[in-house]
Amino acid sequence: MPRIQLIKILLLAVVVAAMINGGMELYKHRHYQLPIVAGPGVTKVSKLSEYCEGIKGTMADTNVFFLEGREPGGKMLIMANTHSNEPAALLATLIFMENAVVEKGTLILIPMFNHSGSRNTRPGDGYPLYFEIPTDWGSKKFRMGNRDASWLDQWPDPDVYVHYPDRQLLSFIDTRNTNRTWPGRPGGPLMERVTYAAMQIIREEKVDIVIDVHGAETMFPVTNCIVAPEKSMRIATMTTLTVKAREKFDNHVEPSPSGFRGLSHREIGDFSDAMPFLLEAPIPFLDQPTGPKTVELLLDGKDPFLLSLSKKGLLFVPYDETGWPIEKRVGQHCSVIQELMRQFTRKFPEKTIAVQNVPKYADVVKNGVGYYYHNPDETDKKSVYFN
């Protein structure tokens, strides 16, 4: 065999081996099952496909947890992982699910709203495939997801995404972004079916208040805030003023733009009786002028480039050598959600939502996020679900 031909064969073998090795890692990530413990407050578990037949049997289907109180009252829906590369949302929602005891009203939790996105990644940007949260019993391993659903589940992307029903023209990739496909439709692309299913939950369960939990870059002005439409603005404003005064962390209110369609905090308010809110906590990992996208940056939020930009006044949040650790982000979400409940109850006492046993900002910062998670290996298997 000629030497040049042998070299080509060897190079091809190396390329194939590398592709198989990399492909196996992505396969393992996509099929990794995260154990989630349903706490004492969980009374019922459904599937999102029960509200839209079109997602049944797909990777878009996901668990929906109900925490029904001892007494009737208002109903709140909390959604996390709309963007699966913003993990503080999931971590905060799991704290509610594993610990909350509802006295009045009902909590409905969707920890992994874009379930396909949670099984997607961005290897070209150096995203880690996993991260771990330390706990009293070891560590809890999570998938690091992506902002958009996987091409494996919804393909091909259109040249331009035409939003339904307004027909506003959006980026092609927004067709896989579940914060651009509201209010959805049962026969649309898969992510439109996902948001349609959530709208059906809101309508059929007569949900009063919806919270979509997110994270945003420190260089983006809509961060560290509550985004709310006109109908929700008073409660949002009272909430942000209260947490700033009582709990001493920064938070402000941003109005939901009426001319930008497909957003949860716009379409939910326009297409249902519910009052929507979107929460943003800073996540330095998503900023572009940073060092490597490591697990450490994801969890501690420390980056020398952002620190330099902060000293020049170019960031929209306070930023120093302590960074923006995950405890602050998760704690902020926990406090803001609970204050939204309290302000809603003050305005509508006949729809009280009363929840106990959920920590607030100072507690999470002090104890750490993992302190509030239970060991699935030591929990009744009937209370452990896999997402």
mmCIF file of C-alpha atoms in Angstrom:
data_model
loop_
_atom_site.group_PDB
_atom_site.id
_atom_site.type_symbol
_atom_site.label_atom_id
_atom_site.label_comp_id
_atom_site.label_asym_id
_atom_site.label_seq_id
_atom_site.Cartn_x
_atom_site.Cartn_y
_atom_site.Cartn_z
ATOM 1 C CA MET A 1 0.000 0.000 0.000
ATOM 2 C CA PRO A 2 1.458 3.421 -0.943
ATOM 3 C CA ARG A 3 2.588 5.503 2.028
ATOM 4 C CA ILE A 4 0.309 8.457 1.185
ATOM 5 C CA GLN A 5 -2.710 6.155 1.115
ATOM 6 C CA LEU A 6 -1.764 4.680 4.482
ATOM 7 C CA ILE A 7 -1.475 8.170 5.974
ATOM 8 C CA LYS A 8 -4.936 9.048 4.655
ATOM 9 C CA ILE A 9 -6.411 5.913 6.188
ATOM 10 C CA LEU A 10 -4.774 6.657 9.542
ATOM 11 C CA LEU A 11 -6.009 10.256 9.484
ATOM 12 C CA LEU A 12 -9.509 9.080 8.621
ATOM 13 C CA ALA A 13 -9.404 6.602 11.509
ATOM 14 C CA VAL A 14 -8.339 9.390 13.910
ATOM 15 C CA VAL A 15 -11.171 11.655 12.696
ATOM 16 C CA VAL A 16 -13.755 8.877 13.004
ATOM 17 C CA ALA A 17 -12.526 7.992 16.515
ATOM 18 C CA ALA A 18 -12.726 11.648 17.565
ATOM 19 C CA MET A 19 -16.246 11.950 16.136
ATOM 20 C CA ILE A 20 -17.394 8.803 17.936
ATOM 21 C CA ASN A 21 -15.856 9.938 21.223
ATOM 22 C CA GLY A 22 -17.402 13.417 20.986
ATOM 23 C CA GLY A 23 -20.706 12.016 19.807
ATOM 24 C CA MET A 24 -20.877 9.635 22.770
ATOM 25 C CA GLU A 25 -20.398 12.519 25.208
ATOM 26 C CA LEU A 26 -23.231 14.458 23.572
ATOM 27 C CA TYR A 27 -25.398 11.323 23.547
ATOM 28 C CA LYS A 28 -24.798 10.777 27.280
ATOM 29 C CA HIS A 29 -25.637 14.422 27.976
ATOM 30 C CA ARG A 30 -28.889 14.262 26.012
ATOM 31 C CA HIS A 31 -29.969 11.111 27.825
ATOM 32 C CA TYR A 32 -28.736 11.971 31.328
ATOM 33 C CA GLN A 33 -31.665 11.693 33.740
ATOM 34 C CA LEU A 34 -31.778 14.317 36.505
ATOM 35 C CA PRO A 35 -33.507 12.959 39.627
ATOM 36 C CA ILE A 36 -35.962 15.467 41.082
ATOM 37 C CA VAL A 37 -37.474 14.972 44.523
ATOM 38 C CA ALA A 38 -41.136 15.868 44.938
ATOM 39 C CA GLY A 39 -41.378 17.377 48.406
ATOM 40 C CA PRO A 40 -44.151 17.029 50.998
ATOM 41 C CA GLY A 41 -46.229 19.761 49.367
ATOM 42 C CA VAL A 42 -46.551 18.020 45.980
ATOM 43 C CA THR A 43 -50.054 16.590 45.617
ATOM 44 C CA LYS A 44 -50.186 15.692 41.920
ATOM 45 C CA VAL A 45 -47.824 15.223 38.977
ATOM 46 C CA SER A 46 -48.963 15.563 35.364
ATOM 47 C CA LYS A 47 -47.293 15.770 31.960
ATOM 48 C CA LEU A 48 -47.330 18.861 29.789
ATOM 49 C CA SER A 49 -48.682 16.692 26.959
ATOM 50 C CA GLU A 50 -51.946 16.317 28.882
ATOM 51 C CA TYR A 51 -52.639 19.885 27.791
ATOM 52 C CA CYS A 52 -51.488 19.467 24.177
ATOM 53 C CA GLU A 53 -51.553 16.071 22.500
ATOM 54 C CA GLY A 54 -49.042 17.249 19.893
ATOM 55 C CA ILE A 55 -46.038 17.014 22.240
ATOM 56 C CA LYS A 56 -46.794 13.529 23.568
ATOM 57 C CA GLY A 57 -43.932 11.128 22.944
ATOM 58 C CA THR A 58 -41.483 13.907 22.045
ATOM 59 C CA MET A 59 -38.482 15.268 23.927
ATOM 60 C CA ALA A 60 -40.523 18.432 24.493
ATOM 61 C CA ASP A 61 -42.818 16.712 27.008
ATOM 62 C CA THR A 62 -42.020 17.381 30.657
ATOM 63 C CA ASN A 63 -43.329 17.020 34.204
ATOM 64 C CA VAL A 64 -45.802 19.457 35.745
ATOM 65 C CA PHE A 65 -46.003 19.462 39.553
ATOM 66 C CA PHE A 66 -49.035 20.622 41.561
ATOM 67 C CA LEU A 67 -48.815 21.772 45.175
ATOM 68 C CA GLU A 68 -52.408 22.191 46.340
ATOM 69 C CA GLY A 69 -53.116 23.933 49.627
ATOM 70 C CA ARG A 70 -55.290 22.799 52.482
ATOM 71 C CA GLU A 71 -57.618 25.699 51.718
ATOM 72 C CA PRO A 72 -58.695 27.143 48.352
ATOM 73 C CA GLY A 73 -57.195 30.377 47.093
ATOM 74 C CA GLY A 74 -55.334 31.802 44.136
ATOM 75 C CA LYS A 75 -53.183 29.848 41.698
ATOM 76 C CA MET A 76 -49.605 30.566 40.658
ATOM 77 C CA LEU A 77 -47.639 28.946 37.822
ATOM 78 C CA ILE A 78 -43.834 29.044 38.018
ATOM 79 C CA MET A 79 -41.816 28.079 34.913
ATOM 80 C CA ALA A 80 -38.049 27.508 34.847
ATOM 81 C CA ASN A 81 -35.630 26.551 32.081
ATOM 82 C CA THR A 82 -37.437 28.511 29.423
ATOM 83 C CA HIS A 83 -33.790 29.155 28.599
ATOM 84 C CA SER A 84 -31.842 26.163 29.866
ATOM 85 C CA ASN A 85 -28.511 28.000 29.981
ATOM 86 C CA GLU A 86 -29.862 30.147 32.845
ATOM 87 C CA PRO A 87 -29.666 27.556 35.657
ATOM 88 C CA ALA A 88 -30.592 29.750 38.646
ATOM 89 C CA ALA A 89 -34.205 29.514 37.458
ATOM 90 C CA LEU A 90 -34.235 25.721 37.710
ATOM 91 C CA LEU A 91 -32.354 25.700 41.019
ATOM 92 C CA ALA A 92 -34.804 28.149 42.618
ATOM 93 C CA THR A 93 -37.857 26.294 41.326
ATOM 94 C CA LEU A 94 -36.533 23.013 42.732
ATOM 95 C CA ILE A 95 -36.164 24.668 46.132
ATOM 96 C CA PHE A 96 -39.881 25.452 45.997
ATOM 97 C CA MET A 97 -40.757 21.953 44.836
ATOM 98 C CA GLU A 98 -38.691 20.119 47.447
ATOM 99 C CA ASN A 99 -39.614 22.310 50.423
ATOM 100 C CA ALA A 100 -42.786 24.363 49.917
ATOM 101 C CA VAL A 101 -45.912 23.578 51.911
ATOM 102 C CA VAL A 102 -48.942 25.394 50.543
ATOM 103 C CA GLU A 103 -51.515 26.457 53.117
ATOM 104 C CA LYS A 104 -53.878 28.352 50.821
ATOM 105 C CA GLY A 105 -54.130 28.293 47.041
ATOM 106 C CA THR A 106 -52.128 26.251 44.539
ATOM 107 C CA LEU A 107 -48.619 26.298 43.105
ATOM 108 C CA ILE A 108 -48.013 24.736 39.699
ATOM 109 C CA LEU A 109 -44.346 24.175 38.853
ATOM 110 C CA ILE A 110 -42.720 23.344 35.512
ATOM 111 C CA PRO A 111 -39.006 22.996 36.382
ATOM 112 C CA MET A 112 -37.891 22.267 32.788
ATOM 113 C CA PHE A 113 -40.231 24.166 30.528
ATOM 114 C CA ASN A 114 -38.047 23.837 27.407
ATOM 115 C CA HIS A 115 -37.187 20.219 28.082
ATOM 116 C CA SER A 116 -35.558 19.822 24.668
ATOM 117 C CA GLY A 117 -33.350 22.854 25.383
ATOM 118 C CA SER A 118 -32.211 21.270 28.659
ATOM 119 C CA ARG A 119 -30.811 18.360 26.591
ATOM 120 C CA ASN A 120 -29.099 20.628 24.074
ATOM 121 C CA THR A 121 -25.721 22.368 24.398
ATOM 122 C CA ARG A 122 -23.337 24.785 22.681
ATOM 123 C CA PRO A 123 -19.994 22.985 22.328
ATOM 124 C CA GLY A 124 -18.770 25.624 19.875
ATOM 125 C CA ASP A 125 -18.964 28.196 22.681
ATOM 126 C CA GLY A 126 -17.226 25.881 25.128
ATOM 127 C CA TYR A 127 -20.280 25.266 27.302
ATOM 128 C CA PRO A 128 -19.683 22.653 29.995
ATOM 129 C CA LEU A 129 -22.020 19.680 29.673
ATOM 130 C CA TYR A 130 -22.721 19.463 33.412
ATOM 131 C CA PHE A 131 -22.352 21.338 36.668
ATOM 132 C CA GLU A 132 -22.653 20.181 40.255
ATOM 133 C CA ILE A 133 -24.168 21.794 43.341
ATOM 134 C CA PRO A 134 -22.651 20.730 46.693
ATOM 135 C CA THR A 135 -25.105 19.430 49.297
ATOM 136 C CA ASP A 136 -24.967 17.987 52.803
ATOM 137 C CA TRP A 137 -25.103 14.478 51.292
ATOM 138 C CA GLY A 138 -22.635 14.888 48.404
ATOM 139 C CA SER A 139 -23.289 16.784 45.200
ATOM 140 C CA LYS A 140 -26.212 17.043 42.810
ATOM 141 C CA LYS A 141 -25.319 16.828 39.126
ATOM 142 C CA PHE A 142 -27.229 18.902 36.557
ATOM 143 C CA ARG A 143 -27.152 19.097 32.765
ATOM 144 C CA MET A 144 -26.080 22.456 31.392
ATOM 145 C CA GLY A 145 -28.586 23.212 28.636
ATOM 146 C CA ASN A 146 -28.956 25.715 25.830
ATOM 147 C CA ARG A 147 -31.167 28.722 25.138
ATOM 148 C CA ASP A 148 -32.982 26.975 22.291
ATOM 149 C CA ALA A 149 -34.520 23.566 21.674
ATOM 150 C CA SER A 150 -32.405 20.953 19.937
ATOM 151 C CA TRP A 151 -32.380 20.592 16.161
ATOM 152 C CA LEU A 152 -32.857 16.879 16.848
ATOM 153 C CA ASP A 153 -36.366 17.658 18.105
ATOM 154 C CA GLN A 154 -37.453 20.513 15.825
ATOM 155 C CA TRP A 155 -36.007 20.831 12.326
ATOM 156 C CA PRO A 156 -35.544 22.511 9.903
ATOM 157 C CA ASP A 157 -35.487 26.152 11.005
ATOM 158 C CA PRO A 158 -37.305 28.520 8.633
ATOM 159 C CA ASP A 159 -35.419 31.287 6.854
ATOM 160 C CA VAL A 160 -37.531 33.747 8.887
ATOM 161 C CA TYR A 161 -39.795 32.896 11.814
ATOM 162 C CA VAL A 162 -43.283 34.339 11.277
ATOM 163 C CA HIS A 163 -44.838 34.719 14.727
ATOM 164 C CA TYR A 164 -48.350 33.414 15.262
ATOM 165 C CA PRO A 165 -50.818 35.114 15.391
ATOM 166 C CA ASP A 166 -49.315 38.608 14.879
ATOM 167 C CA ARG A 167 -47.158 37.600 11.896
ATOM 168 C CA GLN A 168 -44.262 39.672 13.199
ATOM 169 C CA LEU A 169 -40.997 38.605 11.532
ATOM 170 C CA LEU A 170 -38.418 37.204 13.954
ATOM 171 C CA SER A 171 -35.030 35.527 13.657
ATOM 172 C CA PHE A 172 -35.075 31.995 12.254
ATOM 173 C CA ILE A 173 -33.680 30.592 15.517
ATOM 174 C CA ASP A 174 -36.577 32.051 17.529
ATOM 175 C CA THR A 175 -38.755 29.215 16.316
ATOM 176 C CA ARG A 176 -36.888 27.044 18.887
ATOM 177 C CA ASN A 177 -36.970 29.700 21.643
ATOM 178 C CA THR A 178 -39.879 29.213 24.034
ATOM 179 C CA ASN A 179 -39.785 32.873 24.980
ATOM 180 C CA ARG A 180 -40.619 33.837 21.398
ATOM 181 C CA THR A 181 -43.357 31.323 20.526
ATOM 182 C CA TRP A 182 -46.161 32.431 22.882
ATOM 183 C CA PRO A 183 -49.169 32.054 22.813
ATOM 184 C CA GLY A 184 -48.516 29.057 20.578
ATOM 185 C CA ARG A 185 -50.883 26.843 18.631
ATOM 186 C CA PRO A 186 -51.635 23.101 18.739
ATOM 187 C CA GLY A 187 -50.618 22.480 15.120
ATOM 188 C CA GLY A 188 -47.547 24.733 14.926
ATOM 189 C CA PRO A 189 -43.843 23.888 15.276
ATOM 190 C CA LEU A 190 -42.971 21.855 18.366
ATOM 191 C CA MET A 191 -42.042 24.842 20.562
ATOM 192 C CA GLU A 192 -45.315 26.578 19.642
ATOM 193 C CA ARG A 193 -47.062 23.442 20.881
ATOM 194 C CA VAL A 194 -45.094 23.700 24.144
ATOM 195 C CA THR A 195 -46.206 27.279 24.798
ATOM 196 C CA TYR A 196 -49.752 26.407 23.709
ATOM 197 C CA ALA A 197 -49.789 23.622 26.322
ATOM 198 C CA ALA A 198 -48.738 26.117 28.995
ATOM 199 C CA MET A 199 -51.489 28.507 27.861
ATOM 200 C CA GLN A 200 -53.946 25.631 28.240
ATOM 201 C CA ILE A 201 -52.753 25.052 31.806
ATOM 202 C CA ILE A 202 -53.302 28.736 32.523
ATOM 203 C CA ARG A 203 -56.810 28.676 31.029
ATOM 204 C CA GLU A 204 -58.035 25.292 32.227
ATOM 205 C CA GLU A 205 -56.603 25.545 35.744
ATOM 206 C CA LYS A 206 -57.695 29.212 35.998
ATOM 207 C CA VAL A 207 -54.203 30.398 36.939
ATOM 208 C CA ASP A 208 -54.073 33.910 38.415
ATOM 209 C CA ILE A 209 -50.372 34.723 38.300
ATOM 210 C CA VAL A 210 -47.560 33.356 36.090
ATOM 211 C CA ILE A 211 -43.843 33.712 36.782
ATOM 212 C CA ASP A 212 -41.271 32.937 34.083
ATOM 213 C CA VAL A 213 -37.833 32.732 35.739
ATOM 214 C CA HIS A 214 -34.688 33.744 33.798
ATOM 215 C CA GLY A 215 -31.166 35.128 33.962
ATOM 216 C CA ALA A 216 -29.533 37.870 31.860
ATOM 217 C CA GLU A 217 -26.093 39.266 31.133
ATOM 218 C CA THR A 218 -24.552 41.954 33.328
ATOM 219 C CA MET A 219 -24.050 44.061 30.176
ATOM 220 C CA PHE A 220 -27.735 43.846 29.252
ATOM 221 C CA PRO A 221 -29.970 46.582 30.709
ATOM 222 C CA VAL A 222 -32.914 44.228 31.290
ATOM 223 C CA THR A 223 -31.275 42.315 34.124
ATOM 224 C CA ASN A 224 -31.695 42.151 37.887
ATOM 225 C CA CYS A 225 -35.348 43.043 37.401
ATOM 226 C CA ILE A 226 -39.007 42.118 37.039
ATOM 227 C CA VAL A 227 -40.457 42.509 33.538
ATOM 228 C CA ALA A 228 -44.194 43.150 33.591
ATOM 229 C CA PRO A 229 -46.985 44.358 31.290
ATOM 230 C CA GLU A 230 -49.411 47.111 32.244
ATOM 231 C CA LYS A 231 -51.844 44.806 34.080
ATOM 232 C CA SER A 232 -49.045 43.492 36.335
ATOM 233 C CA MET A 233 -47.077 46.702 36.829
ATOM 234 C CA ARG A 234 -48.428 47.788 40.219
ATOM 235 C CA ILE A 235 -47.679 44.435 41.874
ATOM 236 C CA ALA A 236 -44.241 44.312 40.229
ATOM 237 C CA THR A 237 -43.400 47.803 41.455
ATOM 238 C CA MET A 238 -44.508 47.110 45.025
ATOM 239 C CA THR A 239 -42.513 43.872 44.987
ATOM 240 C CA THR A 240 -39.255 45.431 43.845
ATOM 241 C CA LEU A 241 -39.548 48.325 46.304
ATOM 242 C CA THR A 242 -40.216 45.917 49.163
ATOM 243 C CA VAL A 243 -37.341 43.519 48.514
ATOM 244 C CA LYS A 244 -34.932 46.417 48.098
ATOM 245 C CA ALA A 245 -36.039 47.938 51.406
ATOM 246 C CA ARG A 246 -36.359 44.758 53.460
ATOM 247 C CA GLU A 247 -33.826 42.377 51.966
ATOM 248 C CA LYS A 248 -31.215 44.837 50.713
ATOM 249 C CA PHE A 249 -30.632 43.571 47.181
ATOM 250 C CA ASP A 250 -31.042 45.589 44.022
ATOM 251 C CA ASN A 251 -34.050 44.993 41.802
ATOM 252 C CA HIS A 252 -36.022 47.156 39.415
ATOM 253 C CA VAL A 253 -38.997 46.974 37.053
ATOM 254 C CA GLU A 254 -38.929 46.940 33.257
ATOM 255 C CA PRO A 255 -42.102 47.402 31.153
ATOM 256 C CA SER A 256 -43.073 44.628 28.770
ATOM 257 C CA PRO A 257 -42.793 46.014 25.209
ATOM 258 C CA SER A 258 -46.153 45.962 23.441
ATOM 259 C CA GLY A 259 -44.557 45.895 19.984
ATOM 260 C CA PHE A 260 -42.317 42.848 20.469
ATOM 261 C CA ARG A 261 -44.368 39.682 20.148
ATOM 262 C CA GLY A 262 -43.922 36.119 21.348
ATOM 263 C CA LEU A 263 -42.718 36.989 24.865
ATOM 264 C CA SER A 264 -44.279 35.229 27.856
ATOM 265 C CA HIS A 265 -44.798 38.451 29.819
ATOM 266 C CA ARG A 266 -46.640 39.979 26.851
ATOM 267 C CA GLU A 267 -48.679 37.159 25.333
ATOM 268 C CA ILE A 268 -49.836 35.516 28.581
ATOM 269 C CA GLY A 269 -51.294 38.825 29.686
ATOM 270 C CA ASP A 270 -52.915 39.478 26.305
ATOM 271 C CA PHE A 271 -54.344 35.981 25.777
ATOM 272 C CA SER A 272 -55.504 35.061 29.293
ATOM 273 C CA ASP A 273 -56.791 36.577 32.521
ATOM 274 C CA ALA A 274 -53.523 35.748 34.316
ATOM 275 C CA MET A 275 -51.028 38.366 35.450
ATOM 276 C CA PRO A 276 -47.561 37.525 34.032
ATOM 277 C CA PHE A 277 -44.116 38.431 35.366
ATOM 278 C CA LEU A 278 -40.640 37.575 34.099
ATOM 279 C CA LEU A 279 -37.739 37.566 36.563
ATOM 280 C CA GLU A 280 -34.154 38.279 35.546
ATOM 281 C CA ALA A 281 -31.105 37.707 37.768
ATOM 282 C CA PRO A 282 -27.560 38.523 36.584
ATOM 283 C CA ILE A 283 -25.543 35.667 35.067
ATOM 284 C CA PRO A 284 -21.997 36.725 34.099
ATOM 285 C CA PHE A 285 -21.467 33.401 32.293
ATOM 286 C CA LEU A 286 -23.636 34.661 29.412
ATOM 287 C CA ASP A 287 -21.680 37.880 28.857
ATOM 288 C CA GLN A 288 -19.498 37.775 25.757
ATOM 289 C CA PRO A 289 -16.268 39.521 26.905
ATOM 290 C CA THR A 290 -15.365 36.895 29.509
ATOM 291 C CA GLY A 291 -12.703 34.278 29.995
ATOM 292 C CA PRO A 292 -13.380 30.581 29.316
ATOM 293 C CA LYS A 293 -16.953 29.365 29.854
ATOM 294 C CA THR A 294 -16.113 27.170 32.811
ATOM 295 C CA VAL A 295 -18.241 25.628 35.535
ATOM 296 C CA GLU A 296 -16.515 27.958 37.987
ATOM 297 C CA LEU A 297 -17.636 31.036 36.045
ATOM 298 C CA LEU A 298 -21.155 29.612 35.819
ATOM 299 C CA LEU A 299 -21.387 29.159 39.589
ATOM 300 C CA ASP A 300 -19.300 31.960 41.131
ATOM 301 C CA GLY A 301 -19.751 34.625 38.436
ATOM 302 C CA LYS A 302 -16.174 35.874 38.843
ATOM 303 C CA ASP A 303 -14.455 37.203 35.740
ATOM 304 C CA PRO A 304 -11.521 39.655 35.410
ATOM 305 C CA PHE A 305 -12.795 41.147 32.142
ATOM 306 C CA LEU A 306 -16.197 41.975 33.657
ATOM 307 C CA LEU A 307 -14.476 43.416 36.712
ATOM 308 C CA SER A 308 -12.513 45.734 34.437
ATOM 309 C CA LEU A 309 -15.696 46.764 32.617
ATOM 310 C CA SER A 310 -17.433 47.379 35.936
ATOM 311 C CA LYS A 311 -14.709 49.796 37.009
ATOM 312 C CA LYS A 312 -15.387 51.719 33.788
ATOM 313 C CA GLY A 313 -19.120 51.869 34.551
ATOM 314 C CA LEU A 314 -20.093 49.655 31.610
ATOM 315 C CA LEU A 315 -22.203 47.073 33.489
ATOM 316 C CA PHE A 316 -25.847 47.367 34.501
ATOM 317 C CA VAL A 317 -25.429 45.699 37.917
ATOM 318 C CA PRO A 318 -23.033 46.186 40.836
ATOM 319 C CA TYR A 319 -19.968 44.007 40.272
ATOM 320 C CA ASP A 320 -16.802 43.555 42.334
ATOM 321 C CA GLU A 321 -14.258 40.864 43.236
ATOM 322 C CA THR A 322 -17.005 38.688 44.765
ATOM 323 C CA GLY A 323 -18.646 38.222 41.358
ATOM 324 C CA TRP A 324 -22.292 37.124 41.193
ATOM 325 C CA PRO A 325 -22.385 33.698 42.917
ATOM 326 C CA ILE A 326 -25.216 31.270 42.263
ATOM 327 C CA GLU A 327 -26.427 31.632 45.869
ATOM 328 C CA LYS A 328 -27.242 35.314 45.319
ATOM 329 C CA ARG A 329 -29.061 34.623 42.059
ATOM 330 C CA VAL A 330 -31.133 31.741 43.408
ATOM 331 C CA GLY A 331 -31.844 33.550 46.678
ATOM 332 C CA GLN A 332 -33.014 36.602 44.779
ATOM 333 C CA HIS A 333 -35.480 34.522 42.762
ATOM 334 C CA CYS A 334 -36.806 32.854 45.921
ATOM 335 C CA SER A 335 -37.442 36.201 47.618
ATOM 336 C CA VAL A 336 -38.957 37.935 44.604
ATOM 337 C CA ILE A 337 -41.350 35.049 43.935
ATOM 338 C CA GLN A 338 -42.522 35.034 47.542
ATOM 339 C CA GLU A 339 -42.966 38.796 47.586
ATOM 340 C CA LEU A 340 -44.995 38.639 44.367
ATOM 341 C CA MET A 341 -47.257 36.147 46.153
ATOM 342 C CA ARG A 342 -47.601 38.468 49.116
ATOM 343 C CA GLN A 343 -48.347 41.545 47.020
ATOM 344 C CA PHE A 344 -50.870 39.629 44.900
ATOM 345 C CA THR A 345 -52.582 38.393 48.072
ATOM 346 C CA ARG A 346 -52.744 41.940 49.467
ATOM 347 C CA LYS A 347 -54.455 43.149 46.302
ATOM 348 C CA PHE A 348 -56.730 40.108 45.924
ATOM 349 C CA PRO A 349 -57.322 38.670 49.425
ATOM 350 C CA GLU A 350 -60.061 36.407 48.089
ATOM 351 C CA LYS A 351 -57.312 34.698 46.032
ATOM 352 C CA THR A 352 -54.748 34.252 48.775
ATOM 353 C CA ILE A 353 -51.622 32.220 47.992
ATOM 354 C CA ALA A 354 -49.913 31.273 51.260
ATOM 355 C CA VAL A 355 -46.730 29.166 51.170
ATOM 356 C CA GLN A 356 -44.448 28.129 54.022
ATOM 357 C CA ASN A 357 -40.987 26.570 54.364
ATOM 358 C CA VAL A 358 -39.292 28.315 51.424
ATOM 359 C CA PRO A 359 -36.058 30.211 52.185
ATOM 360 C CA LYS A 360 -35.437 33.805 51.250
ATOM 361 C CA TYR A 361 -32.396 35.610 49.877
ATOM 362 C CA ALA A 362 -30.365 35.838 53.093
ATOM 363 C CA ASP A 363 -31.025 32.177 53.940
ATOM 364 C CA VAL A 364 -29.827 30.881 50.565
ATOM 365 C CA VAL A 365 -26.736 33.115 50.588
ATOM 366 C CA LYS A 366 -25.871 31.876 54.075
ATOM 367 C CA ASN A 367 -26.649 28.169 53.691
ATOM 368 C CA GLY A 368 -25.971 27.570 49.994
ATOM 369 C CA VAL A 369 -28.330 26.270 47.329
ATOM 370 C CA GLY A 370 -27.649 22.574 47.938
ATOM 371 C CA TYR A 371 -28.699 22.841 51.595
ATOM 372 C CA TYR A 372 -32.331 22.748 50.436
ATOM 373 C CA TYR A 373 -32.107 19.623 48.267
ATOM 374 C CA HIS A 374 -32.958 16.118 49.439
ATOM 375 C CA ASN A 375 -30.964 13.010 48.626
ATOM 376 C CA PRO A 376 -32.938 11.071 45.980
ATOM 377 C CA ASP A 377 -31.180 7.850 47.022
ATOM 378 C CA GLU A 378 -32.659 8.163 50.512
ATOM 379 C CA THR A 379 -36.129 9.262 49.395
ATOM 380 C CA ASP A 380 -39.179 7.117 48.742
ATOM 381 C CA LYS A 381 -38.851 6.157 45.071
ATOM 382 C CA LYS A 382 -42.468 7.182 44.485
ATOM 383 C CA SER A 383 -41.393 10.768 45.176
ATOM 384 C CA VAL A 384 -38.452 10.781 42.742
ATOM 385 C CA TYR A 385 -39.041 11.895 39.155
ATOM 386 C CA PHE A 386 -36.558 12.083 36.307
ATOM 387 C CA ASN A 387 -36.249 15.043 33.947
#
